Short mmCIF file of C-alpha atoms and ligand atoms in Angstrom, two decimals:
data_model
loop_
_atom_site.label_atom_id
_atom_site.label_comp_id
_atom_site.label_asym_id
_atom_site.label_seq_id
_atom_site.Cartn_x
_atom_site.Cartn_y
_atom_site.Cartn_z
CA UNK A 1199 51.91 125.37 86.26
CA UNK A 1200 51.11 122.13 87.01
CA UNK A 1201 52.30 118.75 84.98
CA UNK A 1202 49.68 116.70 86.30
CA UNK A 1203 47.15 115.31 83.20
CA UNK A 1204 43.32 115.55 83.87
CA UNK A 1205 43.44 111.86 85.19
CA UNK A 1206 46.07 112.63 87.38
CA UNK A 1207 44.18 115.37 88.83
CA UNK A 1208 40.75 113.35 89.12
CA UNK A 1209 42.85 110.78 91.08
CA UNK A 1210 44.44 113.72 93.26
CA UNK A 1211 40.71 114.58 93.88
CA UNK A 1212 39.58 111.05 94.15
CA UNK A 1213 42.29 110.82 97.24
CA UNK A 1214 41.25 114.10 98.88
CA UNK A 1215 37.70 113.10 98.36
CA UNK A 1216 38.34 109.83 100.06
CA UNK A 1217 40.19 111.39 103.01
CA UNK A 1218 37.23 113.36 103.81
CA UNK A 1219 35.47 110.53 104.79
CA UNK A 1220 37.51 110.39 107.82
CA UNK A 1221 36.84 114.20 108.80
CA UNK A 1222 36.27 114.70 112.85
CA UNK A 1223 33.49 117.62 112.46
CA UNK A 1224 31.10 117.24 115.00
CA UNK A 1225 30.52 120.64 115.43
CA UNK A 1226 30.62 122.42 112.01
CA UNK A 1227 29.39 119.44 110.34
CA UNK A 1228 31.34 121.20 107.59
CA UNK A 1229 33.59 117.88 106.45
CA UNK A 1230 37.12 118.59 104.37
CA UNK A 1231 39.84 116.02 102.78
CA UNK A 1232 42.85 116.69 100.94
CA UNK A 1233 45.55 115.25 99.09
CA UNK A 1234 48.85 116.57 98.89
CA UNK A 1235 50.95 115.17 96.13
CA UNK A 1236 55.07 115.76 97.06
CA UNK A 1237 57.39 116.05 94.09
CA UNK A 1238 59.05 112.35 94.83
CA UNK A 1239 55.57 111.00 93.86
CA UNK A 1240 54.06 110.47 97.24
CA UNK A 1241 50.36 111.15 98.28
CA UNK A 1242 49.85 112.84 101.82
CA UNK A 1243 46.05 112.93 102.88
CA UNK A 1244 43.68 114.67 105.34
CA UNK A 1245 41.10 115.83 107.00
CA UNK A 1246 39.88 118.16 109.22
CA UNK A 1247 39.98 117.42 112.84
CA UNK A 1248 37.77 119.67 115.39
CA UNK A 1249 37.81 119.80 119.06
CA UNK A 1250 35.37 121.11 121.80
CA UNK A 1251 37.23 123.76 122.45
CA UNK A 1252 37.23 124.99 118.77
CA UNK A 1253 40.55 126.62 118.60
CA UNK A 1254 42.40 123.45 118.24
CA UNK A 1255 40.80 122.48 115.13
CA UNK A 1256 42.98 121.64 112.17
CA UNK A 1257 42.19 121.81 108.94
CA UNK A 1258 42.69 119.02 106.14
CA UNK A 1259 45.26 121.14 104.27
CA UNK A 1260 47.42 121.46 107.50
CA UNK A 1261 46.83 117.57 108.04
CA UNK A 1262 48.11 116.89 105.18
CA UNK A 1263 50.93 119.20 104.73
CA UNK A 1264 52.19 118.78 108.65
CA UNK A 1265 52.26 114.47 107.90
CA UNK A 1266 54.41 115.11 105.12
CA UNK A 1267 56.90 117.56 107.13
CA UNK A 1268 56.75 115.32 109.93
CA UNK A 1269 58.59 112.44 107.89
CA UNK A 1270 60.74 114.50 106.36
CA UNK A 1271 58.64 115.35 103.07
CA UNK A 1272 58.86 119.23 102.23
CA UNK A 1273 58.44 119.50 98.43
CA UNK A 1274 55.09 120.12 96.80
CA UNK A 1275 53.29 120.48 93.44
CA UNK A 1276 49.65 120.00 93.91
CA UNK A 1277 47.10 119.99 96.20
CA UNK A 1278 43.75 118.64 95.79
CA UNK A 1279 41.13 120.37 98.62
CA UNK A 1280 37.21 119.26 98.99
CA UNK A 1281 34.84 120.42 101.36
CA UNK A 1282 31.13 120.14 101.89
CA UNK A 1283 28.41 119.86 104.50
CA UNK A 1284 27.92 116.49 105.84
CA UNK A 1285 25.70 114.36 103.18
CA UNK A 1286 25.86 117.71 100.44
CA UNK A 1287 28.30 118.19 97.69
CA UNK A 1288 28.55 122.13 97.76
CA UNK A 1289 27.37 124.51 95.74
CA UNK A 1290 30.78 126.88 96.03
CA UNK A 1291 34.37 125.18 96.11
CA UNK A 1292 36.11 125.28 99.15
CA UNK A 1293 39.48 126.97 98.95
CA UNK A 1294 41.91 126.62 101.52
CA UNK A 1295 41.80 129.42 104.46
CA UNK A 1296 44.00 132.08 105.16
CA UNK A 1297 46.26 130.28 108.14
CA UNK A 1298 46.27 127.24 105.62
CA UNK A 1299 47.65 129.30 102.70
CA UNK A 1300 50.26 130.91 105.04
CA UNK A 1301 51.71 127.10 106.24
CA UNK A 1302 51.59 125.98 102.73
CA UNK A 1303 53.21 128.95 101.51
CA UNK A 1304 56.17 127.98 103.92
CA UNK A 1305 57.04 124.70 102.20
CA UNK A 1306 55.86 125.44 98.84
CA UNK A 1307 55.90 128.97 97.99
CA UNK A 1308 53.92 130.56 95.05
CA UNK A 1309 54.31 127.56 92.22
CA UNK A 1310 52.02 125.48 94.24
CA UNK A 1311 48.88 124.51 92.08
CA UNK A 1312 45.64 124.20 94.25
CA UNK A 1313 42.54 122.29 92.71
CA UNK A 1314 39.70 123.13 94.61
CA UNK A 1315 37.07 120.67 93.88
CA UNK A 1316 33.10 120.01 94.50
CA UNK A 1317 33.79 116.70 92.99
CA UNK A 1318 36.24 114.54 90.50
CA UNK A 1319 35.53 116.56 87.61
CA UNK A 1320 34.41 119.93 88.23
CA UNK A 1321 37.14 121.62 89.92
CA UNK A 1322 38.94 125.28 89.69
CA UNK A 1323 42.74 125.46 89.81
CA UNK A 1324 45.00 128.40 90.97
CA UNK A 1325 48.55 128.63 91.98
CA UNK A 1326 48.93 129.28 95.77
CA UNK A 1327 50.54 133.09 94.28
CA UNK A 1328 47.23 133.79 93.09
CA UNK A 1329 45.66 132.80 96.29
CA UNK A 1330 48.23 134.01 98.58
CA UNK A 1331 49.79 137.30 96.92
CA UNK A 1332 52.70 138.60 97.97
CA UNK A 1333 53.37 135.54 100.52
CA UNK A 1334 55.37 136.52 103.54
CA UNK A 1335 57.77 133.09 103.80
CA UNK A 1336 60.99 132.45 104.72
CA UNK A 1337 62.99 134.51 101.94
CA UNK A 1338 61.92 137.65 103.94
CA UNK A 1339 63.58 136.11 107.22
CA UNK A 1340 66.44 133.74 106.45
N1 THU B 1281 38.34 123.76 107.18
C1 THU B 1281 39.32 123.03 106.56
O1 THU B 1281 39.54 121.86 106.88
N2 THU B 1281 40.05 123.63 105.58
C2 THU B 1281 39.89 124.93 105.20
O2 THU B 1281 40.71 125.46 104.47
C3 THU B 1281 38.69 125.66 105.64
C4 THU B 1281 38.05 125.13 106.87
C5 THU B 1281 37.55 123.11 108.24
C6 THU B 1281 37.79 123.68 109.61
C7 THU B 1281 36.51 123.35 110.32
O3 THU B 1281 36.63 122.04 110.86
C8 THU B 1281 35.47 123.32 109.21
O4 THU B 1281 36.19 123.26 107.99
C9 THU B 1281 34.55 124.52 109.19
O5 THU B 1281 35.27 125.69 109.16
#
């Protein structure tokens, strides 16, 4: 359950929201941004970045999360995900895919709230257990 108050969480969306602006989605057109808020208080960001030959294509979610790892940030509360066509807020919010629920599951296991937003205040929230049951992570190998 998340601690974060509703003006935390329009902030969180605010970010995520902002970091979309810097999506690379020439081909999709599909543009995503989020914020990933790290229990020491910090704010990672990001966006999805596509490629010509498609399969290199990272989502904002792994952006985010793979910043954070990469200087040496690996706790997690909340993440704030939007997506929408270029110049459209959508009509359905965009929760994270399945190969971005598996590499968040790997840092922050079930507790992890995600608010999935179409825009600072009208948002859904659900742990990353409810969107990711019965996560395979690193307590069934270590
Ligand atoms: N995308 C994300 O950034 N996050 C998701 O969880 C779903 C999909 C991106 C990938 C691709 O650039 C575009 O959205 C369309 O699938």
């Amino acid at each position: 359950m998340t601690q974060l108050t509703p003006e935390q969480k329009r902030e969180l969306i605010c970010q995520a929201l902002q970091a979309r602006q810097k999506a690379v989605a020439p081909y999709s057109n599909f543009l995503v941004g989020a914020a990933l808020l790290a229990k020491n208080g910090t704010v990672y960001t990001g966006c999805n970045i596509e490629n010509a030959a498609f399969s290199p294509t990272n989502c904002a979610e792994r952006t985010a999360l793979f910043k954070a790892v990469s200087e040496g940030v690996t706790e997690f509360t909340d993440i704030a995900v939007v997506g929408s066509r270029r110049g459209e807020i959508n009509e359905l919010v965009s929760a994270p895919c399945g190969v971005c629920r598996q590499a968040l599951f790997e840092f922050c296991g079930p507790e992890l709230n995600v608010i999935m937003a179409k825009t600072a205040d009208d948002y859904i929230e659900m742990s990353l257990g409810e969107l990711l049951p019965l996560g395979f992570g690193p307590r069934n190998v270590l």
